[in-house]
Coordinates of C-alpha atoms in Angstrom, one line a residue:
Chain A
X1 CA -12.6 -56.5 0.9
X2 CA -13.0 -54.0 3.6
X3 CA -10.7 -51.1 4.1
X4 CA -8.7 -51.2 7.3
X5 CA -9.3 -47.9 9.1
X6 CA -6.9 -46.2 11.6
X7 CA -8.2 -43.0 13.1
X8 CA -5.7 -40.5 14.5
X9 CA -6.3 -37.3 16.5
X10 CA -5.0 -34.9 13.9
X11 CA -3.0 -34.3 10.8
X12 CA 0.3 -34.6 12.6
X13 CA -0.6 -37.9 14.2
X14 CA -1.9 -39.2 10.9
X15 CA 1.4 -38.3 9.3
X16 CA 3.5 -40.0 12.0
X17 CA 1.5 -43.2 11.6
X18 CA 1.8 -43.1 7.8
X19 CA 5.6 -42.6 8.1
X20 CA 5.8 -45.5 10.5
X21 CA 4.1 -47.8 7.9
X22 CA 6.6 -46.7 5.3
X23 CA 9.6 -47.1 7.6
X24 CA 8.4 -50.6 8.6
X25 CA 8.2 -51.5 4.9
X26 CA 11.7 -50.3 4.0
X27 CA 13.2 -52.0 7.1
X28 CA 11.6 -55.4 6.1
X29 CA 12.7 -54.8 2.5
X30 CA 15.5 -52.4 1.9
X31 CA 14.9 -52.8 -1.9
X32 CA 11.2 -52.0 -1.7
X33 CA 9.4 -50.0 -4.3
X34 CA 7.4 -47.1 -2.9
X35 CA 4.5 -45.5 -4.8
X36 CA 4.4 -41.8 -4.0
X37 CA 1.9 -39.0 -4.3
X38 CA 2.1 -35.2 -4.3
X39 CA -0.2 -32.6 -2.9
X40 CA -0.6 -31.2 0.6
X41 CA -1.8 -34.4 2.3
X42 CA 1.5 -36.4 2.3
X43 CA 3.7 -33.4 3.1
X44 CA 4.1 -34.0 6.8
X45 CA 4.5 -37.8 6.2
X46 CA 7.5 -36.9 4.0
X47 CA 8.7 -34.6 6.8
X48 CA 8.5 -37.5 9.3
X49 CA 10.3 -39.8 6.8
X50 CA 13.1 -37.2 6.5
X51 CA 13.3 -36.9 10.2
X52 CA 13.6 -40.7 10.6
X53 CA 16.4 -40.7 8.0
X54 CA 18.3 -37.8 9.6
X55 CA 18.2 -39.5 13.0
X56 CA 20.0 -42.3 11.3
X57 CA 17.3 -44.9 11.7
X58 CA 16.4 -45.6 8.2
X59 CA 18.0 -45.6 4.8
X60 CA 16.5 -45.2 1.3
X61 CA 19.7 -46.0 -0.6
X62 CA 18.3 -49.0 -2.4
X63 CA 14.6 -48.0 -2.4
X64 CA 12.9 -47.3 -5.8
X65 CA 10.0 -44.9 -6.2
X66 CA 7.2 -44.5 -8.7
X67 CA 5.1 -41.3 -8.6
X68 CA 1.5 -41.2 -9.6
X69 CA 1.4 -38.2 -12.0
X70 CA 2.9 -35.1 -13.6
X71 CA 1.7 -32.1 -15.5
X72 CA 2.0 -32.4 -19.3
X73 CA 4.3 -29.7 -20.7
X74 CA 6.4 -29.0 -17.6
X75 CA 9.9 -30.2 -17.7
X76 CA 11.4 -31.6 -14.5
X77 CA 13.1 -28.3 -13.6
X78 CA 9.9 -26.3 -13.7
X79 CA 9.1 -24.9 -10.2
X80 CA 5.6 -26.3 -10.3
X81 CA 6.5 -29.7 -11.6
X82 CA 5.9 -32.7 -9.4
X83 CA 9.6 -33.6 -10.1
X84 CA 10.5 -30.4 -8.3
X85 CA 7.9 -31.1 -5.6
X86 CA 9.4 -34.5 -4.8
X87 CA 13.0 -33.2 -4.7
X88 CA 12.1 -30.3 -2.5
X89 CA 10.0 -32.2 0.0
X90 CA 11.6 -35.6 0.1
X91 CA 14.4 -36.7 -2.3
X92 CA 16.8 -33.9 -1.5
X93 CA 16.7 -34.7 2.2
X94 CA 17.2 -38.5 2.1
X95 CA 19.9 -40.8 0.7
X96 CA 17.9 -42.0 -2.2
X97 CA 19.6 -42.4 -5.6
X98 CA 17.8 -40.1 -8.0
X99 CA 18.2 -42.7 -10.7
X100 CA 15.9 -44.9 -8.7
X101 CA 13.1 -42.3 -8.5
X102 CA 10.5 -42.4 -11.3
X103 CA 7.9 -39.8 -12.3
X104 CA 6.1 -39.6 -15.6
X105 CA 7.9 -37.2 -17.9
X106 CA 5.6 -34.3 -18.6
X107 CA 7.9 -33.0 -21.3
X108 CA 8.1 -36.3 -23.3
X109 CA 7.9 -35.5 -27.0
X110 CA 5.4 -38.3 -27.6
X111 CA 3.1 -38.3 -24.6
X112 CA 1.1 -41.4 -25.6
X113 CA 4.4 -43.3 -25.9
X114 CA 5.4 -42.0 -22.4
X115 CA 2.1 -43.4 -21.0
X116 CA 3.1 -46.8 -22.4
X117 CA 6.6 -46.5 -21.2
X118 CA 5.5 -45.6 -17.7
X119 CA 3.0 -48.4 -17.4
X120 CA 5.7 -50.8 -18.6
X121 CA 8.0 -49.4 -16.0
X122 CA 5.4 -50.1 -13.2
X123 CA 5.3 -53.7 -14.3
X124 CA 9.1 -53.9 -14.8
X125 CA 10.4 -52.5 -11.5
X126 CA 7.1 -52.6 -9.5
X127 CA 4.4 -52.7 -8.8
X128 CA 4.9 -50.7 -5.6
X129 CA 5.1 -52.7 -2.4
X130 CA 3.4 -49.7 -0.8
X131 CA 1.5 -46.9 -2.5
X132 CA 0.8 -43.7 -0.6
X133 CA -2.4 -42.1 -1.8
X134 CA -4.4 -39.0 -1.1
X135 CA -8.1 -38.5 -2.0
X136 CA -9.8 -35.6 -3.6
X137 CA -13.1 -34.1 -2.3
X138 CA -14.8 -35.6 -5.3
X139 CA -13.0 -38.9 -4.7
X140 CA -10.3 -38.5 -7.3
X141 CA -7.1 -40.4 -6.9
X142 CA -4.1 -39.3 -8.8
X143 CA -5.6 -37.2 -11.6
X144 CA -8.4 -39.8 -12.1
X145 CA -11.5 -37.7 -11.9
X146 CA -15.0 -39.2 -11.5
X147 CA -16.0 -41.3 -14.5
X148 CA -12.5 -42.7 -15.1
X149 CA -12.9 -46.4 -16.0
X150 CA -11.6 -48.7 -13.3
X151 CA -9.6 -50.6 -16.0
X152 CA -7.6 -47.5 -17.0
X153 CA -3.8 -47.6 -17.1
X154 CA -1.4 -44.7 -17.3
X155 CA -3.1 -42.1 -19.5
X156 CA -3.4 -38.4 -20.3
X157 CA -6.1 -36.4 -18.6
X158 CA -7.6 -33.1 -19.7
X159 CA -7.7 -31.0 -16.5
X160 CA -11.1 -29.6 -15.5
X161 CA -11.5 -25.9 -15.2
X162 CA -11.9 -26.2 -11.5
X163 CA -8.7 -28.2 -11.1
X164 CA -6.8 -25.7 -13.2
X165 CA -8.3 -22.8 -11.2
X166 CA -7.3 -24.4 -8.0
X167 CA -3.7 -24.8 -9.3
X168 CA -3.5 -21.4 -10.9
X169 CA -2.2 -19.6 -7.8
X170 CA 1.4 -20.3 -8.5
X171 CA 1.3 -19.8 -12.2
X172 CA 1.6 -16.4 -13.9
X173 CA -1.9 -16.7 -15.3
X174 CA -4.7 -19.2 -15.8
X175 CA -3.4 -19.6 -19.4
X176 CA -0.1 -20.7 -18.0
X177 CA -1.6 -23.6 -16.0
X178 CA -1.1 -26.9 -17.9
X179 CA -4.2 -28.2 -19.6
X180 CA -3.3 -31.8 -19.3
X181 CA -1.7 -34.2 -17.0
X182 CA -0.3 -37.7 -17.2
X183 CA -1.4 -40.0 -14.5
X184 CA -1.4 -43.7 -13.5
X185 CA -4.8 -45.1 -14.2
X186 CA -7.0 -46.7 -11.6
X187 CA -5.9 -50.2 -12.7
X188 CA -2.3 -49.2 -12.5
X189 CA -2.8 -47.9 -8.9
X190 CA -4.6 -51.1 -7.9
X191 CA -1.5 -53.1 -9.0
X192 CA 0.2 -52.0 -5.8
X193 CA 0.6 -54.7 -3.2
X194 CA -0.5 -52.5 -0.4
X195 CA -2.2 -49.1 -0.4
X196 CA -2.0 -46.5 2.2
X197 CA -4.8 -43.9 1.8
X198 CA -4.4 -40.7 3.8
X199 CA -7.1 -38.1 4.6
X200 CA -7.2 -35.2 6.9
X201 CA -9.5 -32.3 7.6
X202 CA -13.1 -31.5 7.6
X203 CA -13.2 -30.8 3.8
X204 CA -12.4 -34.5 3.2
X205 CA -15.1 -35.8 5.5
X206 CA -17.8 -36.3 2.8
X207 CA -15.4 -38.2 0.6
X208 CA -14.4 -40.5 3.4
X209 CA -18.0 -41.0 4.3
X210 CA -18.8 -42.0 0.7
X211 CA -15.8 -44.2 0.5
X212 CA -16.6 -46.2 3.6
X213 CA -20.4 -46.2 3.3
X214 CA -21.1 -45.8 -0.4
X215 CA -21.2 -48.0 -3.4
X216 CA -18.3 -49.0 -5.6
X217 CA -18.9 -47.0 -8.8
X218 CA -16.8 -45.2 -11.4
X219 CA -18.5 -42.0 -10.4
X220 CA -16.4 -42.1 -7.3
X221 CA -12.9 -43.2 -8.3
X222 CA -11.6 -43.9 -4.8
X223 CA -14.3 -46.6 -4.4
X224 CA -12.2 -48.8 -6.6
X225 CA -9.9 -49.3 -3.7
X226 CA -12.5 -51.5 -2.1
X227 CA -11.7 -54.0 -4.8
X228 CA -8.1 -54.2 -3.5
X229 CA -7.1 -56.8 -0.9
X230 CA -4.9 -54.6 1.2
X231 CA -5.9 -51.0 1.8
X232 CA -5.3 -49.1 5.0
X233 CA -7.0 -45.7 5.5
X234 CA -5.3 -43.5 8.0
X235 CA -7.6 -40.6 8.7
X236 CA -7.8 -37.8 11.3
X237 CA -10.9 -37.3 13.4
X238 CA -12.1 -34.3 11.4
X239 CA -12.1 -36.3 8.2
X240 CA -13.6 -39.3 9.8
X241 CA -16.5 -37.7 11.8
X242 CA -19.1 -37.9 9.1
X243 CA -18.4 -41.5 8.3
X244 CA -19.4 -42.8 11.8
X245 CA -22.7 -40.9 12.1
Chain B
X1 CA 19.1 -29.9 4.7
X2 CA 21.4 -32.8 4.6
X3 CA 21.8 -32.5 0.9
X4 CA 25.3 -32.2 -0.3
X5 CA 26.2 -30.6 -3.6
X6 CA 29.6 -30.7 -5.3
X7 CA 30.5 -28.2 -8.0
X8 CA 33.7 -29.2 -9.7
X9 CA 35.9 -28.1 -12.6
X10 CA 34.9 -24.5 -12.4
X11 CA 36.5 -21.2 -11.8
X12 CA 35.5 -19.8 -8.4
X13 CA 35.6 -16.2 -7.6
X14 CA 36.4 -16.4 -3.9
X15 CA 36.1 -13.4 -1.6
X16 CA 39.4 -11.6 -1.1
X17 CA 41.3 -14.1 -3.2
X18 CA 42.3 -14.5 -6.8
X19 CA 40.0 -16.8 -8.7
X20 CA 40.7 -20.4 -8.3
X21 CA 40.1 -23.4 -10.5
X22 CA 38.7 -26.2 -8.4
X23 CA 35.7 -27.4 -6.5
X24 CA 33.0 -26.1 -4.1
X25 CA 31.5 -28.3 -1.4
X26 CA 28.0 -27.3 -0.2
X27 CA 26.3 -28.8 2.8
X28 CA 23.2 -27.8 4.7
X29 CA 22.6 -25.0 2.2
X30 CA 26.0 -23.4 3.1
X31 CA 29.3 -23.1 1.3
X32 CA 31.3 -25.7 3.4
X33 CA 34.6 -25.9 1.6
X34 CA 36.5 -24.6 -1.4
X35 CA 39.4 -26.5 -2.8
X36 CA 41.8 -26.5 -5.7
X37 CA 42.4 -30.2 -5.3
X38 CA 38.8 -31.3 -5.2
X39 CA 37.0 -33.7 -2.9
X40 CA 37.7 -37.1 -4.3
X41 CA 37.3 -38.7 -0.9
X42 CA 33.6 -37.6 -0.5
X43 CA 30.4 -38.5 -2.3
X44 CA 27.8 -35.8 -2.8
X45 CA 24.1 -36.2 -3.3
X46 CA 24.3 -33.9 -6.4
X47 CA 27.2 -33.1 -8.6
X48 CA 27.6 -30.3 -11.1
X49 CA 30.6 -30.8 -13.4
X50 CA 31.9 -27.8 -15.4
X51 CA 34.5 -29.8 -17.2
X52 CA 35.3 -28.3 -20.6
X53 CA 32.6 -25.7 -20.2
X54 CA 34.6 -22.7 -19.0
X55 CA 32.2 -21.9 -16.2
X56 CA 32.6 -19.3 -13.4
X57 CA 30.9 -19.5 -10.1
X58 CA 30.0 -16.1 -8.6
X59 CA 27.7 -15.0 -5.8
X60 CA 23.9 -15.0 -6.6
X61 CA 22.4 -11.7 -7.7
X62 CA 20.6 -9.5 -5.2
X63 CA 17.9 -7.2 -6.6
X64 CA 17.1 -4.4 -4.2
X65 CA 14.3 -3.0 -6.4
X66 CA 11.8 -5.4 -7.9
X67 CA 8.0 -5.1 -7.7
X68 CA 7.0 -8.3 -9.5
X69 CA 7.4 -10.9 -12.1
X70 CA 5.5 -13.7 -13.9
X71 CA 2.1 -12.1 -13.4
X72 CA 2.6 -11.4 -9.7
X73 CA 3.2 -8.1 -7.8
X74 CA 4.2 -7.3 -4.2
X75 CA 1.1 -5.1 -4.0
X76 CA -1.2 -8.1 -4.7
X77 CA -0.5 -8.7 -1.0
X78 CA -0.9 -12.5 -1.2
X79 CA 1.5 -15.3 -0.2
X80 CA 1.1 -16.8 -3.7
X81 CA 2.2 -13.6 -5.4
X82 CA 5.5 -13.5 -3.4
X83 CA 6.0 -17.2 -3.8
X84 CA 5.4 -16.8 -7.5
X85 CA 8.0 -14.0 -7.8
X86 CA 10.5 -15.9 -5.5
X87 CA 10.3 -19.1 -7.6
X88 CA 10.8 -17.5 -11.0
X89 CA 13.7 -15.2 -10.1
X90 CA 16.4 -17.9 -10.0
X91 CA 15.9 -18.1 -13.8
X92 CA 17.7 -14.8 -14.1
X93 CA 20.3 -15.5 -11.5
X94 CA 18.6 -13.7 -8.6
X95 CA 18.9 -15.4 -5.3
X96 CA 17.8 -12.6 -2.9
X97 CA 15.7 -9.5 -3.3
X98 CA 13.8 -6.8 -1.6
X99 CA 10.0 -7.1 -2.2
X100 CA 9.2 -3.6 -3.4
X101 CA 6.0 -1.8 -2.7
X102 CA 4.7 1.2 -4.6
X103 CA 2.7 4.4 -3.8
X104 CA -0.8 3.4 -2.9
X105 CA -3.4 4.1 -0.2
X106 CA -2.3 3.7 3.4
X107 CA -4.5 0.6 3.6
X108 CA -3.1 -1.0 0.5
X109 CA 0.5 -0.4 1.6
X110 CA -0.2 -1.8 5.1
X111 CA -1.7 -4.9 3.6
X112 CA 1.2 -5.5 1.3
X113 CA 3.7 -4.9 4.2
X114 CA 1.8 -7.3 6.6
X115 CA 1.7 -9.9 3.8
X116 CA 5.4 -9.6 3.1
X117 CA 6.3 -9.9 6.7
X118 CA 4.2 -13.0 7.0
X119 CA 5.9 -14.5 4.0
X120 CA 9.4 -13.6 5.2
X121 CA 8.7 -15.2 8.6
X122 CA 7.7 -18.5 7.0
X123 CA 9.7 -18.6 3.9
X124 CA 11.2 -21.9 3.0
X125 CA 14.9 -22.4 2.2
X126 CA 15.9 -23.5 -1.3
X127 CA 14.5 -23.6 -4.8
X128 CA 13.5 -19.9 -4.5
X129 CA 15.1 -16.6 -4.1
X130 CA 15.1 -15.3 -0.5
X131 CA 13.2 -12.2 0.4
X132 CA 15.7 -10.3 2.6
X133 CA 13.4 -7.4 3.4
X134 CA 11.1 -4.8 1.9
X135 CA 11.8 -1.7 -0.2
X136 CA 9.2 1.0 0.5
X137 CA 9.0 3.0 -2.8
X138 CA 6.6 5.8 -2.1
X139 CA 4.5 7.4 -1.0
X140 CA 7.1 9.9 0.4
X141 CA 8.0 11.2 -3.0
X142 CA 7.6 14.2 -5.2
X143 CA 4.5 14.8 -7.3
X144 CA 6.7 16.4 -9.9
X145 CA 8.6 13.1 -10.4
X146 CA 5.9 10.5 -9.8
X147 CA 6.4 8.4 -12.9
X148 CA 4.1 5.5 -12.7
X149 CA 3.3 6.1 -9.0
X150 CA -0.3 7.4 -8.7
X151 CA -0.4 11.1 -7.7
X152 CA -3.4 10.9 -5.4
X153 CA -1.6 8.7 -2.9
X154 CA 1.6 10.7 -2.7
X155 CA 2.1 12.2 0.8
X156 CA 4.7 14.2 2.5
X157 CA 7.4 12.2 4.4
X158 CA 5.9 11.4 7.8
X159 CA 8.0 9.8 10.5
X160 CA 4.9 8.6 12.5
X161 CA 3.4 7.0 9.4
X162 CA 6.7 5.3 8.6
X163 CA 7.0 3.9 12.1
X164 CA 3.5 2.6 11.9
X165 CA 4.2 0.9 8.7
X166 CA 7.5 -0.6 9.8
X167 CA 5.6 -1.9 12.9
X168 CA 3.1 -3.6 10.5
X169 CA 6.1 -4.9 8.5
X170 CA 7.6 -6.3 11.7
X171 CA 10.7 -4.1 11.2
X172 CA 11.5 -5.7 7.9
X173 CA 11.6 -2.5 5.8
X174 CA 15.3 -2.2 4.8
X175 CA 15.2 0.6 2.2
X176 CA 13.0 3.7 1.7
X177 CA 12.8 5.9 -1.3
X178 CA 12.3 9.5 -0.4
X179 CA 12.2 12.9 -2.1
X180 CA 14.5 14.9 0.2
X181 CA 13.1 18.3 -0.7
X182 CA 9.7 17.5 0.7
X183 CA 8.7 18.7 4.2
X184 CA 9.7 16.2 6.9
X185 CA 12.1 14.4 4.6
X186 CA 15.3 15.2 6.4
X187 CA 13.9 14.2 9.8
X188 CA 12.8 10.8 8.3
X189 CA 16.2 10.3 6.6
X190 CA 18.0 11.0 9.9
X191 CA 15.7 8.5 11.7
X192 CA 16.3 5.8 9.0
X193 CA 20.0 6.3 9.1
X194 CA 20.1 5.8 12.9
X195 CA 17.9 2.7 12.6
X196 CA 20.2 1.1 10.0
X197 CA 17.6 1.4 7.3
X198 CA 18.8 2.6 3.9
X199 CA 17.5 6.1 3.0
X200 CA 17.4 6.4 -0.7
X201 CA 17.0 9.5 -2.8
X202 CA 14.5 9.1 -5.6
X203 CA 11.4 10.2 -7.4
X204 CA 12.7 13.7 -6.5
X205 CA 12.9 17.2 -7.9
X206 CA 15.6 18.1 -5.4
X207 CA 18.4 20.6 -6.2
X208 CA 22.0 19.7 -5.8
X209 CA 22.1 21.5 -2.4
X210 CA 19.0 19.6 -1.1
X211 CA 20.6 16.3 -1.9
X212 CA 23.8 17.4 -0.2
X213 CA 21.7 18.1 2.9
X214 CA 20.1 14.7 2.7
X215 CA 23.5 13.1 2.5
X216 CA 24.5 15.0 5.6
X217 CA 21.5 13.5 7.4
X218 CA 22.5 10.0 6.3
X219 CA 21.1 9.2 2.9
X220 CA 23.4 6.6 1.2
X221 CA 21.5 5.4 -1.8
X222 CA 19.8 6.6 -5.0
X223 CA 16.7 5.0 -6.5
X224 CA 17.0 4.3 -10.2
X225 CA 19.6 6.8 -11.3
X226 CA 18.4 9.1 -14.1
X227 CA 14.7 8.1 -13.9
X228 CA 12.3 10.4 -12.1
X229 CA 14.9 12.8 -10.7
X230 CA 15.8 16.3 -11.5
X231 CA 18.4 16.2 -14.3
X232 CA 21.8 17.8 -14.6
X233 CA 22.0 21.5 -15.6
X234 CA 25.3 23.3 -15.6
X235 CA 23.8 26.1 -13.5
X236 CA 21.9 23.8 -11.2
X237 CA 23.5 20.3 -11.2
X238 CA 20.3 18.9 -9.6
X239 CA 19.7 15.5 -8.0
X240 CA 21.4 13.8 -10.8
X241 CA 24.6 15.9 -10.5
X242 CA 24.6 15.3 -6.8
X243 CA 24.0 11.5 -7.2
X244 CA 27.0 11.2 -9.6
X245 CA 29.3 13.4 -7.5
X246 CA 28.6 12.3 -3.9
X247 CA 30.9 9.4 -2.9
X248 CA 28.5 8.6 0.0
X249 CA 25.8 7.6 -2.5
X250 CA 25.4 4.2 -4.1
X251 CA 23.2 4.3 -7.2
X252 CA 20.7 1.8 -8.5
X253 CA 20.6 1.6 -12.3
X254 CA 18.2 -0.1 -14.7
X255 CA 20.4 -1.3 -17.6
X256 CA 17.8 -2.2 -20.2
X257 CA 18.8 0.7 -22.6
X258 CA 15.2 1.8 -22.4
X259 CA 15.3 3.6 -19.0
X260 CA 18.7 5.0 -19.8
X261 CA 20.9 5.4 -22.9
X262 CA 23.9 3.1 -23.2
X263 CA 26.3 6.0 -23.0
X264 CA 24.4 7.4 -20.0
X265 CA 25.1 4.0 -18.3
X266 CA 28.8 4.4 -19.3
X267 CA 28.9 7.9 -17.8
X268 CA 27.4 6.7 -14.5
X269 CA 29.9 3.8 -14.3
X270 CA 32.8 6.2 -15.0
X271 CA 31.5 8.6 -12.3
X272 CA 30.6 6.1 -9.6
X273 CA 32.8 3.1 -10.2
X274 CA 31.8 -0.5 -9.5
X275 CA 31.9 0.1 -5.7
X276 CA 29.0 2.6 -5.8
X277 CA 26.6 1.1 -8.3
X278 CA 24.0 -1.7 -8.2
X279 CA 22.1 -3.4 -11.0
X280 CA 18.4 -3.5 -10.4
X281 CA 15.4 -4.5 -12.5
X282 CA 12.5 -2.4 -11.1
X283 CA 10.5 -5.1 -12.8
X284 CA 6.8 -5.4 -12.7
X285 CA 4.4 -8.3 -13.1
X286 CA 4.7 -8.5 -16.9
X287 CA 8.3 -9.7 -16.6
X288 CA 8.7 -13.4 -17.7
X289 CA 5.4 -13.3 -19.5
X290 CA 5.4 -14.2 -23.1
X291 CA 5.0 -11.3 -25.5
X292 CA 1.4 -10.3 -26.0
X293 CA -1.5 -8.3 -24.6
X294 CA -2.3 -8.5 -20.9
X295 CA -4.8 -7.1 -18.5
X296 CA -2.6 -6.3 -15.6
X297 CA -4.4 -4.9 -12.5
X298 CA -7.0 -3.3 -14.8
X299 CA -4.6 -1.8 -17.2
X300 CA -4.2 -3.0 -20.8
X301 CA -0.4 -3.7 -21.2
X302 CA 1.4 -4.8 -24.3
X303 CA 4.5 -6.9 -23.6
X304 CA 7.3 -7.0 -26.2
X305 CA 10.8 -8.3 -26.0
X306 CA 12.3 -5.8 -23.6
X307 CA 9.5 -3.4 -22.7
X308 CA 5.9 -3.3 -21.4
X309 CA 3.8 -0.3 -22.5
X310 CA 0.3 1.0 -21.8
X311 CA -2.1 1.6 -24.7
X312 CA -0.9 5.3 -24.9
X313 CA 2.8 4.2 -25.2
X314 CA 3.8 5.0 -21.6
X315 CA 6.4 2.6 -20.2
X316 CA 4.4 0.5 -17.7
X317 CA 7.5 -0.5 -15.8
X318 CA 10.5 -2.6 -16.6
X319 CA 10.5 -6.2 -17.8
X320 CA 14.2 -6.4 -17.4
X321 CA 15.9 -9.5 -16.0
X322 CA 19.1 -9.2 -14.1
X323 CA 20.9 -11.6 -16.4
X324 CA 20.0 -9.3 -19.3
X325 CA 21.2 -6.3 -17.3
X326 CA 24.5 -8.2 -16.9
X327 CA 24.8 -8.8 -20.6
X328 CA 24.0 -5.2 -21.3
X329 CA 26.5 -3.9 -18.8
X330 CA 29.1 -6.3 -20.3
X331 CA 28.8 -4.8 -23.8
X332 CA 28.8 -1.3 -22.4
X333 CA 31.7 -1.1 -19.9
X334 CA 33.4 -4.5 -20.2
X335 CA 33.8 -4.9 -16.4
X336 CA 36.0 -7.6 -14.9
X337 CA 34.1 -10.4 -13.1
X338 CA 35.3 -8.9 -9.8
X339 CA 33.7 -5.6 -10.7
X340 CA 30.6 -7.3 -11.9
X341 CA 29.9 -9.1 -8.6
X342 CA 30.1 -5.8 -6.8
X343 CA 27.3 -4.5 -8.9
X344 CA 25.2 -7.6 -8.8
X345 CA 25.8 -8.9 -5.2
X346 CA 28.4 -7.5 -2.9
X347 CA 27.4 -3.8 -2.7
X348 CA 23.8 -4.7 -2.0
X349 CA 24.7 -7.3 0.6
X350 CA 27.0 -4.8 2.4
X351 CA 24.5 -2.0 2.3
X352 CA 21.7 -4.2 3.7
X353 CA 23.9 -5.7 6.4
X354 CA 23.7 -9.3 5.1
X355 CA 27.3 -9.5 3.9
X356 CA 28.0 -11.9 6.8
X357 CA 25.8 -14.5 4.9
X358 CA 25.4 -13.3 1.4
X359 CA 27.1 -11.3 -1.4
X360 CA 30.4 -13.2 -1.8
X361 CA 31.8 -16.7 -2.0
X362 CA 33.3 -17.6 1.3
X363 CA 33.0 -20.7 3.5
X364 CA 30.1 -20.5 6.0
X365 CA 28.0 -18.2 3.8
X366 CA 24.7 -19.2 2.2
X367 CA 25.2 -21.3 -0.9
X368 CA 23.5 -18.7 -3.1
X369 CA 25.4 -19.0 -6.3
X370 CA 25.3 -18.3 -10.0
X371 CA 27.3 -20.3 -12.5
X372 CA 28.1 -18.1 -15.6
X373 CA 28.9 -19.7 -18.9
X374 CA 31.7 -18.3 -21.0
X375 CA 29.4 -15.6 -22.5
X376 CA 28.3 -14.6 -19.0
X377 CA 24.8 -16.1 -19.4
X378 CA 23.3 -17.8 -16.4
X379 CA 23.9 -21.6 -16.7
X380 CA 22.9 -22.6 -13.2
X381 CA 21.4 -20.8 -10.2
X382 CA 21.8 -22.3 -6.7
X383 CA 19.6 -21.1 -3.9
X384 CA 20.7 -22.2 -0.4
X385 CA 22.4 -25.3 -1.9
X386 CA 19.5 -26.4 -4.1
X387 CA 19.7 -26.3 -7.9
X388 CA 16.9 -23.8 -8.5
X389 CA 17.5 -23.2 -12.2
X390 CA 19.5 -24.9 -15.0
X391 CA 19.8 -23.6 -18.5
X392 CA 18.0 -25.7 -21.1
X393 CA 20.1 -28.4 -22.6
X394 CA 22.8 -28.3 -20.0

């Protein structure tokens, strides 16, 4: 399968296009299940979705959501938790029912059991009709770093030193940064009916190049998306430039 | 924010009114409505129900003197440091604060000021305490009363230097600590007073008469009463005597029972009354860190329950939280909740000219709120209508 590619001028245009895809989906199916991601890439997409809601055009009242990942050890009130992130950037500003939003529980007493529960939940209410996804510079999707088996389901990941360092800014010290995360596996992500991959900025250019022109291999997790029948990549010019050369 | 928040079955300490038992309706981050009857006709995005819990809703705390927390310090001069401080403070009930600098080189202070101004210009509403300005503590202080402020960077009060810094800070300096006995101090105090910036007497060896002069020029505030100021002697009542006596002066106080004895806190409260006193933390980056050994900005610091000390035993700054200060004040002077909110919120809001939007519960004001449980511990903190902190197990 080939990845459908939409090139937009910049980050803002990319985000508007992504929001339109979401809004089209929830209009067709007001009970749709959306797969959501955190990080800086989808921020403006969420902003656009909030704008669309505020202008009275779209409603999320009966939408369900499944998030990709969460830090192990952080409860949902922790300022750096992905629960907090989603509330702050999206859920607080739209009419979604919080009971319909699902994020792995980082503070579950038995984290292995939580992985099973969450994978079961994906099958039970999902899989997502539309999954929003970002891509790491090394091709990671969710917290699935290079080498993650393509048949992986929701699992616990030991964070690499570089990931922890990159996230240390908002914690009191490097020691306070969580050492593990819980993430949907690659197989779980591929269960989604449609995948919307977003990439913006020069730093993502090598990853987009490798995704579009490289091999499908576990060393580059995002390449698994090529095994999926319905993937759309929305990319800005800076992130796309290398891929066309 | 379209988010609506309903707080029901609580006691609400409403500005200029007796407390009411009822509900608060919050919309777009503001207090939209207060009612005894409740809002059964409306549906909120979020609901906090205090039924059977004996909760009181008071204005969020304002800390006019705080350097850092959770490993971060204003002098780090990074956006992450200020964001780190702002996101952790709701845990102790603080919803607004002055990012406080300390005595350092001209360049280091400039960098911290420029960074704070950038942060304030772009700060996001909700889930974090709001930085409502900058407190410049030093370098215009006395070498005799430097405390933890490094001697080599202390300089005489200098109007030109201040103006340059306030330019760098995009006019966001709201409070300046000055030793009024130093040359040039009175001129600077007069300038601040005319510019609606709070002139605060602190880190000072001033005599009673020198403080009186500063008050005449417009000083209205005292930086951490008792600490780093000339004490009271019956033949020369000193800066402390003047601070306690002058009704024009509001005093900051660190109620951790480390910086001042419990009975000294009582004495100050008797002298100043709730209208002229403010709880502050003066906290540094070790606050909110688990007990242990830390390397903080090159210094080895041991953090224990309520203090942080250098290897030689010197107090390395406060690790006090405002909610602990509230608990300590409660057992010391047993204030009414009305008196309490003057010390935690209203006095500071009035002094900093933000009382039109903060410092009390009144419709139209920012929904910066603290919900106290029956022991006056912080159960919930609300920043601009968002639930920024909830006590475990609530």
